[in-house]
PDB file of N, CA and C in Angstrom:
ATOM      1  N   MET A   7      35.551-110.229  85.293  1.00 53.00           N
ATOM      2  CA  MET A   7      33.638-111.435  84.219  1.00 53.00           C
ATOM      3  C   MET A   7      33.575-111.390  86.093  1.00 53.00           C
ATOM      4  N   THR A   8      31.948-111.116  85.723  1.00 63.00           N
ATOM      5  CA  THR A   8      30.717-111.412  86.328  1.00 63.00           C
ATOM      6  C   THR A   8      30.307-112.397  87.021  1.00 63.00           C
ATOM      7  N   THR A   9      30.542-113.086  87.921  1.00 75.00           N
ATOM      8  CA  THR A   9      29.956-114.499  87.612  1.00 75.00           C
ATOM      9  C   THR A   9      28.243-114.756  87.582  1.00 75.00           C
ATOM     10  N   PHE A  10      27.902-115.688  87.233  1.00 78.00           N
ATOM     11  CA  PHE A  10      26.560-116.636  87.165  1.00 78.00           C
ATOM     12  C   PHE A  10      27.337-118.266  86.616  1.00 78.00           C
ATOM     13  N   SER A  11      26.504-118.675  88.361  1.00 85.00           N
ATOM     14  CA  SER A  11      26.178-120.128  88.682  1.00 85.00           C
ATOM     15  C   SER A  11      25.944-121.471  88.040  1.00 85.00           C
ATOM     16  N   ASN A  12      25.832-122.178  88.026  1.00 86.00           N
ATOM     17  CA  ASN A  12      25.538-122.849  88.207  1.00 86.00           C
ATOM     18  C   ASN A  12      23.845-123.298  88.872  1.00 86.00           C
ATOM     19  N   GLU A  13      23.866-122.593  90.167  1.00 88.00           N
ATOM     20  CA  GLU A  13      22.539-122.210  90.310  1.00 88.00           C
ATOM     21  C   GLU A  13      22.104-121.422  90.023  1.00 88.00           C
ATOM     22  N   ASP A  14      22.628-120.365  89.825  1.00 88.00           N
ATOM     23  CA  ASP A  14      21.261-119.439  88.561  1.00 88.00           C
ATOM     24  C   ASP A  14      20.709-119.602  88.240  1.00 88.00           C
ATOM     25  N   VAL A  15      21.722-120.335  86.757  1.00 89.00           N
ATOM     26  CA  VAL A  15      21.097-121.455  85.139  1.00 89.00           C
ATOM     27  C   VAL A  15      19.713-122.712  86.418  1.00 89.00           C
ATOM     28  N   LYS A  16      20.417-123.119  87.320  1.00 90.00           N
ATOM     29  CA  LYS A  16      19.536-124.532  87.646  1.00 90.00           C
ATOM     30  C   LYS A  16      17.162-122.973  87.954  1.00 90.00           C
ATOM     31  N   TYR A  17      18.123-121.883  89.160  1.00 92.00           N
ATOM     32  CA  TYR A  17      16.114-121.604  89.095  1.00 92.00           C
ATOM     33  C   TYR A  17      15.794-120.627  88.063  1.00 92.00           C
ATOM     34  N   PHE A  18      16.972-120.239  87.004  1.00 89.00           N
ATOM     35  CA  PHE A  18      16.189-119.516  85.900  1.00 89.00           C
ATOM     36  C   PHE A  18      16.021-121.208  84.808  1.00 89.00           C
ATOM     37  N   ALA A  19      15.949-121.692  85.123  1.00 91.00           N
ATOM     38  CA  ALA A  19      15.618-123.029  83.920  1.00 91.00           C
ATOM     39  C   ALA A  19      14.135-123.738  84.801  1.00 91.00           C
ATOM     40  N   ASP A  20      13.902-123.799  85.822  1.00 92.00           N
ATOM     41  CA  ASP A  20      13.463-124.352  86.848  1.00 92.00           C
ATOM     42  C   ASP A  20      12.589-123.634  86.637  1.00 92.00           C
ATOM     43  N   PHE A  21      12.784-121.836  86.888  1.00 92.00           N
ATOM     44  CA  PHE A  21      11.584-120.698  86.227  1.00 92.00           C
ATOM     45  C   PHE A  21      10.970-121.092  85.171  1.00 92.00           C
ATOM     46  N   VAL A  22      11.504-121.158  83.436  1.00 92.00           N
ATOM     47  CA  VAL A  22      10.878-121.750  83.016  1.00 92.00           C
ATOM     48  C   VAL A  22      10.352-123.034  82.472  1.00 92.00           C
ATOM     49  N   ARG A  23      10.883-124.120  82.930  1.00 93.00           N
ATOM     50  CA  ARG A  23      10.139-125.141  83.475  1.00 93.00           C
ATOM     51  C   ARG A  23      11.271-126.040  82.198  1.00 93.00           C
ATOM     52  N   ILE A  24      12.173-126.134  82.292  1.00 92.00           N
ATOM     53  CA  ILE A  24      13.131-126.532  81.379  1.00 92.00           C
ATOM     54  C   ILE A  24      13.678-127.251  82.131  1.00 92.00           C
ATOM     55  N   GLY A  25      14.474-128.742  82.337  1.00 91.00           N
ATOM     56  CA  GLY A  25      15.915-129.696  82.163  1.00 91.00           C
ATOM     57  C   GLY A  25      16.831-129.897  81.789  1.00 91.00           C
ATOM     58  N   LEU A  26      17.776-129.119  82.056  1.00 90.00           N
ATOM     59  CA  LEU A  26      19.352-129.135  82.331  1.00 90.00           C
ATOM     60  C   LEU A  26      20.205-129.461  82.786  1.00 90.00           C
ATOM     61  N   SER A  27      21.136-130.238  82.102  1.00 91.00           N
ATOM     62  CA  SER A  27      22.338-131.291  83.077  1.00 91.00           C
ATOM     63  C   SER A  27      23.235-130.329  83.687  1.00 91.00           C
ATOM     64  N   GLU A  28      23.874-130.958  83.985  1.00 90.00           N
ATOM     65  CA  GLU A  28      25.289-130.718  84.674  1.00 90.00           C
ATOM     66  C   GLU A  28      25.965-129.989  83.868  1.00 90.00           C
ATOM     67  N   GLU A  29      25.732-130.538  82.434  1.00 92.00           N
ATOM     68  CA  GLU A  29      27.529-130.056  81.503  1.00 92.00           C
ATOM     69  C   GLU A  29      26.046-128.753  80.276  1.00 92.00           C
ATOM     70  N   ASP A  30      25.427-128.859  80.546  1.00 91.00           N
ATOM     71  CA  ASP A  30      24.263-127.533  80.492  1.00 91.00           C
ATOM     72  C   ASP A  30      24.047-126.565  81.327  1.00 91.00           C
ATOM     73  N   LYS A  31      23.920-126.563  81.973  1.00 90.00           N
ATOM     74  CA  LYS A  31      24.414-125.720  83.435  1.00 90.00           C
ATOM     75  C   LYS A  31      26.215-125.814  83.591  1.00 90.00           C
ATOM     76  N   GLU A  32      26.816-125.656  83.499  1.00 89.00           N
ATOM     77  CA  GLU A  32      27.870-124.936  82.962  1.00 89.00           C
ATOM     78  C   GLU A  32      27.749-124.454  81.772  1.00 89.00           C
ATOM     79  N   LYS A  33      28.338-124.487  80.721  1.00 92.00           N
ATOM     80  CA  LYS A  33      27.915-124.094  79.510  1.00 92.00           C
ATOM     81  C   LYS A  33      26.620-122.825  79.334  1.00 92.00           C
ATOM     82  N   PHE A  34      25.596-122.999  79.189  1.00 90.00           N
ATOM     83  CA  PHE A  34      25.455-121.748  80.218  1.00 90.00           C
ATOM     84  C   PHE A  34      25.921-120.832  81.354  1.00 90.00           C
ATOM     85  N   SER A  35      26.762-120.870  81.731  1.00 89.00           N
ATOM     86  CA  SER A  35      26.339-119.804  83.226  1.00 89.00           C
ATOM     87  C   SER A  35      27.748-119.953  82.496  1.00 89.00           C
ATOM     88  N   ALA A  36      28.868-120.301  81.996  1.00 89.00           N
ATOM     89  CA  ALA A  36      29.888-119.539  81.005  1.00 89.00           C
ATOM     90  C   ALA A  36      28.964-118.078  80.489  1.00 89.00           C
ATOM     91  N   GLN A  37      28.265-118.179  78.843  1.00 91.00           N
ATOM     92  CA  GLN A  37      28.003-118.031  78.358  1.00 91.00           C
ATOM     93  C   GLN A  37      27.015-116.550  78.773  1.00 91.00           C
ATOM     94  N   ILE A  38      26.260-116.877  79.977  1.00 90.00           N
ATOM     95  CA  ILE A  38      25.968-115.813  80.295  1.00 90.00           C
ATOM     96  C   ILE A  38      26.576-114.923  81.035  1.00 90.00           C
ATOM     97  N   ALA A  39      27.297-114.673  81.584  1.00 88.00           N
ATOM     98  CA  ALA A  39      28.612-114.215  82.357  1.00 88.00           C
ATOM     99  C   ALA A  39      29.051-113.084  81.361  1.00 88.00           C
ATOM    100  N   ASP A  40      29.850-114.235  80.287  1.00 90.00           N
ATOM    101  CA  ASP A  40      30.405-113.825  78.883  1.00 90.00           C
ATOM    102  C   ASP A  40      28.884-112.247  78.393  1.00 90.00           C
ATOM    103  N   LEU A  41      27.850-113.038  78.499  1.00 91.00           N
ATOM    104  CA  LEU A  41      26.581-111.974  77.379  1.00 91.00           C
ATOM    105  C   LEU A  41      26.269-110.146  78.445  1.00 91.00           C
ATOM    106  N   ILE A  42      26.438-110.908  79.851  1.00 90.00           N
ATOM    107  CA  ILE A  42      26.505-109.515  80.709  1.00 90.00           C
ATOM    108  C   ILE A  42      27.670-109.075  81.060  1.00 90.00           C
ATOM    109  N   GLU A  43      29.143-109.761  80.820  1.00 89.00           N
ATOM    110  CA  GLU A  43      30.736-108.243  80.518  1.00 89.00           C
ATOM    111  C   GLU A  43      30.494-107.795  79.176  1.00 89.00           C
ATOM    112  N   SER A  44      29.116-108.648  78.279  1.00 90.00           N
ATOM    113  CA  SER A  44      29.692-107.849  76.775  1.00 90.00           C
ATOM    114  C   SER A  44      29.000-106.722  77.038  1.00 90.00           C
ATOM    115  N   VAL A  45      27.677-106.218  77.655  1.00 90.00           N
ATOM    116  CA  VAL A  45      25.863-105.581  77.714  1.00 90.00           C
ATOM    117  C   VAL A  45      27.393-104.476  78.778  1.00 90.00           C
ATOM    118  N   SER A  46      28.231-105.553  80.159  1.00 89.00           N
ATOM    119  CA  SER A  46      28.255-104.023  80.967  1.00 89.00           C
ATOM    120  C   SER A  46      29.834-103.082  80.268  1.00 89.00           C
ATOM    121  N   ASN A  47      30.464-103.962  79.113  1.00 89.00           N
ATOM    122  CA  ASN A  47      30.936-103.181  78.383  1.00 89.00           C
ATOM    123  C   ASN A  47      30.536-101.406  77.068  1.00 89.00           C
ATOM    124  N   LEU A  48      29.273-101.948  77.239  1.00 88.00           N
ATOM    125  CA  LEU A  48      28.196 -99.801  76.600  1.00 88.00           C
ATOM    126  C   LEU A  48      28.712 -99.485  77.605  1.00 88.00           C
ATOM    127  N   LYS A  49      29.141 -99.477  79.055  1.00 88.00           N
ATOM    128  CA  LYS A  49      28.191 -98.184  80.003  1.00 88.00           C
ATOM    129  C   LYS A  49      29.927 -97.592  79.707  1.00 88.00           C
ATOM    130  N   GLU A  50      30.439 -98.096  78.798  1.00 90.00           N
ATOM    131  CA  GLU A  50      32.409 -97.296  79.228  1.00 90.00           C
ATOM    132  C   GLU A  50      31.961 -96.671  77.240  1.00 90.00           C
ATOM    133  N   VAL A  51      30.797 -96.467  76.366  1.00 90.00           N
ATOM    134  CA  VAL A  51      30.330 -96.372  75.426  1.00 90.00           C
ATOM    135  C   VAL A  51      30.098 -94.622  75.764  1.00 90.00           C
ATOM    136  N   ASP A  52      30.903 -93.300  75.241  1.00 91.00           N
ATOM    137  CA  ASP A  52      30.975 -91.997  75.284  1.00 91.00           C
ATOM    138  C   ASP A  52      29.150 -91.671  74.434  1.00 91.00           C
ATOM    139  N   VAL A  53      28.295 -91.295  74.666  1.00 88.00           N
ATOM    140  CA  VAL A  53      26.800 -91.129  74.702  1.00 88.00           C
ATOM    141  C   VAL A  53      26.531 -89.774  74.945  1.00 88.00           C
ATOM    142  N   THR A  54      27.942 -88.530  74.811  1.00 90.00           N
ATOM    143  CA  THR A  54      27.027 -87.235  75.695  1.00 90.00           C
ATOM    144  C   THR A  54      26.551 -86.472  74.455  1.00 90.00           C
ATOM    145  N   ASP A  55      26.680 -86.602  73.493  1.00 90.00           N
ATOM    146  CA  ASP A  55      26.433 -85.733  72.222  1.00 90.00           C
ATOM    147  C   ASP A  55      25.188 -86.463  71.831  1.00 90.00           C
ATOM    148  N   VAL A  56      24.612 -88.283  71.930  1.00 87.00           N
ATOM    149  CA  VAL A  56      23.256 -88.515  71.289  1.00 87.00           C
ATOM    150  C   VAL A  56      22.573 -88.371  71.659  1.00 87.00           C
ATOM    151  N   LYS A  57      21.577 -87.740  70.440  1.00 86.00           N
ATOM    152  CA  LYS A  57      20.452 -87.510  71.172  1.00 86.00           C
ATOM    153  C   LYS A  57      19.624 -88.956  71.597  1.00 86.00           C
ATOM    154  N   PRO A  58      18.341 -88.709  72.616  1.00 86.00           N
ATOM    155  CA  PRO A  58      17.929 -89.631  73.467  1.00 86.00           C
ATOM    156  C   PRO A  58      16.759 -89.878  71.753  1.00 86.00           C
ATOM    157  N   MET A  59      16.121 -91.421  71.779  1.00 83.00           N
ATOM    158  CA  MET A  59      15.586 -91.378  70.116  1.00 83.00           C
ATOM    159  C   MET A  59      14.099 -92.460  71.536  1.00 83.00           C
ATOM    160  N   THR A  60      13.025 -92.258  71.062  1.00 83.00           N
ATOM    161  CA  THR A  60      12.740 -93.959  71.350  1.00 83.00           C
ATOM    162  C   THR A  60      12.471 -95.332  69.848  1.00 83.00           C
ATOM    163  N   HIS A  61      12.579 -95.238  68.895  1.00 82.00           N
ATOM    164  CA  HIS A  61      12.988 -96.476  68.084  1.00 82.00           C
ATOM    165  C   HIS A  61      14.345 -95.162  66.998  1.00 82.00           C
ATOM    166  N   PRO A  62      14.741 -96.573  66.752  1.00 83.00           N
ATOM    167  CA  PRO A  62      15.703 -96.531  65.408  1.00 83.00           C
ATOM    168  C   PRO A  62      15.330 -95.976  64.163  1.00 83.00           C
ATOM    169  N   VAL A  63      14.291 -95.807  63.562  1.00 82.00           N
ATOM    170  CA  VAL A  63      14.115 -95.271  62.345  1.00 82.00           C
ATOM    171  C   VAL A  63      13.444 -94.550  62.453  1.00 82.00           C
ATOM    172  N   ALA A  64      12.667 -93.435  61.803  1.00 79.00           N
ATOM    173  CA  ALA A  64      11.942 -92.535  61.738  1.00 79.00           C
ATOM    174  C   ALA A  64      11.030 -92.813  61.697  1.00 79.00           C
ATOM    175  N   MET A  65       9.187 -91.926  62.492  1.00 78.00           N
ATOM    176  CA  MET A  65       9.043 -92.477  62.064  1.00 78.00           C
ATOM    177  C   MET A  65       7.211 -91.913  61.622  1.00 78.00           C
ATOM    178  N   ILE A  66       6.897 -92.250  60.338  1.00 81.00           N
ATOM    179  CA  ILE A  66       6.092 -91.064  59.986  1.00 81.00           C
ATOM    180  C   ILE A  66       5.811 -91.800  59.058  1.00 81.00           C
ATOM    181  N   ASN A  67       4.818 -90.876  59.280  1.00 78.00           N
ATOM    182  CA  ASN A  67       3.097 -91.827  58.578  1.00 78.00           C
ATOM    183  C   ASN A  67       2.518 -92.189  56.919  1.00 78.00           C
ATOM    184  N   VAL A  68       2.617 -92.981  56.434  1.00 78.00           N
ATOM    185  CA  VAL A  68       2.744 -92.675  55.033  1.00 78.00           C
ATOM    186  C   VAL A  68       1.687 -93.376  54.337  1.00 78.00           C
ATOM    187  N   LEU A  69       0.844 -93.091  55.093  1.00 85.00           N
ATOM    188  CA  LEU A  69      -0.701 -93.601  54.643  1.00 85.00           C
ATOM    189  C   LEU A  69      -2.104 -92.284  54.407  1.00 85.00           C
ATOM    190  N   ARG A  70      -2.197 -92.611  53.312  1.00 82.00           N
ATOM    191  CA  ARG A  70      -2.935 -91.375  53.513  1.00 82.00           C
ATOM    192  C   ARG A  70      -3.993 -91.381  54.603  1.00 82.00           C
ATOM    193  N   GLU A  71      -5.504 -90.251  54.877  1.00 85.00           N
ATOM    194  CA  GLU A  71      -5.844 -89.542  55.800  1.00 85.00           C
ATOM    195  C   GLU A  71      -7.291 -91.304  55.199  1.00 85.00           C
ATOM    196  N   ASP A  72      -8.114 -91.773  55.905  1.00 84.00           N
ATOM    197  CA  ASP A  72      -9.021 -92.082  55.843  1.00 84.00           C
ATOM    198  C   ASP A  72     -10.417 -92.039  55.777  1.00 84.00           C
ATOM    199  N   GLU A  73     -10.948 -91.484  53.875  1.00 86.00           N
ATOM    200  CA  GLU A  73     -12.111 -89.949  53.895  1.00 86.00           C
ATOM    201  C   GLU A  73     -12.901 -91.165  52.877  1.00 86.00           C
ATOM    202  N   PRO A  74     -14.679 -91.061  52.998  1.00 85.00           N
ATOM    203  CA  PRO A  74     -15.194 -92.499  53.101  1.00 85.00           C
ATOM    204  C   PRO A  74     -15.088 -91.310  51.194  1.00 85.00           C
ATOM    205  N   LYS A  75     -15.280 -92.462  49.929  1.00 82.00           N
ATOM    206  CA  LYS A  75     -15.389 -91.807  49.221  1.00 82.00           C
ATOM    207  C   LYS A  75     -16.620 -93.041  48.390  1.00 82.00           C
ATOM    208  N   ASP A  76     -17.010 -92.149  46.960  1.00 77.00           N
ATOM    209  CA  ASP A  76     -17.948 -93.611  46.154  1.00 77.00           C
ATOM    210  C   ASP A  76     -17.383 -93.947  44.672  1.00 77.00           C
ATOM    211  N   ILE A  77     -16.545 -94.932  45.358  1.00 81.00           N
ATOM    212  CA  ILE A  77     -15.612 -95.185  44.814  1.00 81.00           C
ATOM    213  C   ILE A  77     -16.716 -96.657  43.588  1.00 81.00           C
ATOM    214  N   LEU A  78     -18.283 -96.546  44.151  1.00 82.00           N
ATOM    215  CA  LEU A  78     -18.237 -98.150  44.146  1.00 82.00           C
ATOM    216  C   LEU A  78     -19.960 -97.360  43.879  1.00 82.00           C
ATOM    217  N   ASP A  79     -21.009 -97.235  42.731  1.00 84.00           N
ATOM    218  CA  ASP A  79     -22.564 -97.518  42.687  1.00 84.00           C
ATOM    219  C   ASP A  79     -23.173 -98.430  43.628  1.00 84.00           C
ATOM    220  N   ARG A  80     -23.900 -98.182  44.169  1.00 84.00           N
ATOM    221  CA  ARG A  80     -24.191 -99.746  45.217  1.00 84.00           C
ATOM    222  C   ARG A  80     -25.479-100.489  43.900  1.00 84.00           C
ATOM    223  N   GLU A  81     -26.471-100.222  43.223  1.00 86.00           N
ATOM    224  CA  GLU A  81     -27.120-101.250  42.426  1.00 86.00           C
ATOM    225  C   GLU A  81     -25.864-101.700  41.343  1.00 86.00           C
ATOM    226  N   VAL A  82     -24.680-101.043  40.772  1.00 87.00           N
ATOM    227  CA  VAL A  82     -23.619-101.778  39.986  1.00 87.00           C
ATOM    228  C   VAL A  82     -23.319-102.677  40.366  1.00 87.00           C
ATOM    229  N   MET A  83     -22.710-102.874  42.286  1.00 86.00           N
ATOM    230  CA  MET A  83     -21.779-103.753  43.019  1.00 86.00           C
ATOM    231  C   MET A  83     -23.278-104.916  43.681  1.00 86.00           C
ATOM    232  N   LEU A  84     -23.925-104.754  43.711  1.00 89.00           N
ATOM    233  CA  LEU A  84     -25.121-105.300  43.800  1.00 89.00           C
ATOM    234  C   LEU A  84     -25.958-105.865  42.902  1.00 89.00           C
ATOM    235  N   ALA A  85     -25.413-105.298  41.237  1.00 88.00           N
ATOM    236  CA  ALA A  85     -26.183-106.751  40.576  1.00 88.00           C
ATOM    237  C   ALA A  85     -24.406-107.328  39.760  1.00 88.00           C
ATOM    238  N   SER A  86     -23.651-107.531  40.270  1.00 88.00           N
ATOM    239  CA  SER A  86     -22.484-107.917  40.372  1.00 88.00           C
ATOM    240  C   SER A  86     -22.479-109.467  42.151  1.00 88.00           C
ATOM    241  N   ALA A  87     -23.428-108.987  42.182  1.00 89.00           N
ATOM    242  CA  ALA A  87     -23.160-110.348  43.242  1.00 89.00           C
ATOM    243  C   ALA A  87     -24.157-111.487  43.329  1.00 89.00           C
ATOM    244  N   GLU A  88     -23.939-112.803  43.216  1.00 89.00           N
ATOM    245  CA  GLU A  88     -24.576-113.569  43.420  1.00 89.00           C
ATOM    246  C   GLU A  88     -25.915-113.794  43.910  1.00 89.00           C
ATOM    247  N   ASP A  89     -25.979-113.350  44.778  1.00 90.00           N
ATOM    248  CA  ASP A  89     -27.027-113.200  46.284  1.00 90.00           C
ATOM    249  C   ASP A  89     -27.231-111.689  46.658  1.00 90.00           C
ATOM    250  N   GLN A  90     -28.792-111.479  46.721  1.00 88.00           N
ATOM    251  CA  GLN A  90     -28.567-110.386  47.588  1.00 88.00           C
ATOM    252  C   GLN A  90     -30.139-110.230  48.650  1.00 88.00           C
ATOM    253  N   GLU A  91     -30.462-110.218  49.288  1.00 88.00           N
ATOM    254  CA  GLU A  91     -30.999-109.814  50.035  1.00 88.00           C
ATOM    255  C   GLU A  91     -31.218-108.099  50.839  1.00 88.00           C
ATOM    256  N   ASP A  92     -31.430-107.762  50.303  1.00 90.00           N
ATOM    257  CA  ASP A  92     -32.655-105.945  50.659  1.00 90.00           C
ATOM    258  C   ASP A  92     -31.683-105.092  51.052  1.00 90.00           C
ATOM    259  N   GLY A  93     -31.091-105.972  49.739  1.00 86.00           N
ATOM    260  CA  GLY A  93     -30.019-104.352  49.473  1.00 86.00           C
ATOM    261  C   GLY A  93     -28.664-104.612  49.845  1.00 86.00           C
ATOM    262  N   LEU A  94     -27.924-105.613  50.045  1.00 90.00           N
ATOM    263  CA  LEU A  94     -26.977-106.278  51.526  1.00 90.00           C
ATOM    264  C   LEU A  94     -26.799-107.427  50.158  1.00 90.00           C
ATOM    265  N   ILE A  95     -24.975-107.964  49.474  1.00 90.00           N
ATOM    266  CA  ILE A  95     -24.950-108.908  49.679  1.00 90.00           C
ATOM    267  C   ILE A  95     -25.195-110.139  50.629  1.00 90.00           C
ATOM    268  N   LYS A  96     -25.602-111.479  50.151  1.00 90.00           N
ATOM    269  CA  LYS A  96     -26.290-112.473  50.831  1.00 90.00           C
ATOM    270  C   LYS A  96     -24.828-113.431  50.891  1.00 90.00           C
ATOM    271  N   VAL A  97     -24.517-114.023  52.106  1.00 90.00           N
ATOM    272  CA  VAL A  97     -23.214-115.567  52.002  1.00 90.00           C
ATOM    273  C   VAL A  97     -23.755-116.305  52.614  1.00 90.00           C
ATOM    274  N   PRO A  98     -23.243-117.575  52.308  1.00 88.00           N
ATOM    275  CA  PRO A  98     -23.389-118.858  52.645  1.00 88.00           C
ATOM    276  C   PRO A  98     -23.188-118.635  54.699  1.00 88.00           C
ATOM    277  N   ASP A  99     -23.843-119.414  55.657  1.00 88.00           N
ATOM    278  CA  ASP A  99     -23.026-119.382  56.639  1.00 88.00           C
ATOM    279  C   ASP A  99     -22.375-120.519  57.238  1.00 88.00           C
ATOM    280  N   ILE A 100     -21.321-119.399  57.560  1.00 88.00           N
ATOM    281  CA  ILE A 100     -20.205-120.123  57.218  1.00 88.00           C
ATOM    282  C   ILE A 100     -20.408-121.789  58.875  1.00 88.00           C
ATOM    283  N   LEU A 101     -20.396-121.223  60.349  1.00 82.00           N
ATOM    284  CA  LEU A 101     -21.231-121.699  60.435  1.00 82.00           C
ATOM    285  C   LEU A 101     -22.164-122.699  61.516  1.00 82.00           C
TER     286      LEU A 101
END
């Protein structure tokens, strides 16, 4: 089992500026040691036939190309606006 002392826990707790009791330090040092041991067990896994990957899910672009289209006539759009000025929709000030 990998050793992770109370002083190590205190160092990291001080680094992130959290206070821990002695009981917490003992509990966390044991939990962190168990975690490190579990992760170190991954070294024993045979990955010789596993291809390297950058993401666990296949990344494909499902979006269409961004191409401008005339979907609404400008005059029709401006006619439905509550207020307009110089061919633009006028909105109330917010600041």
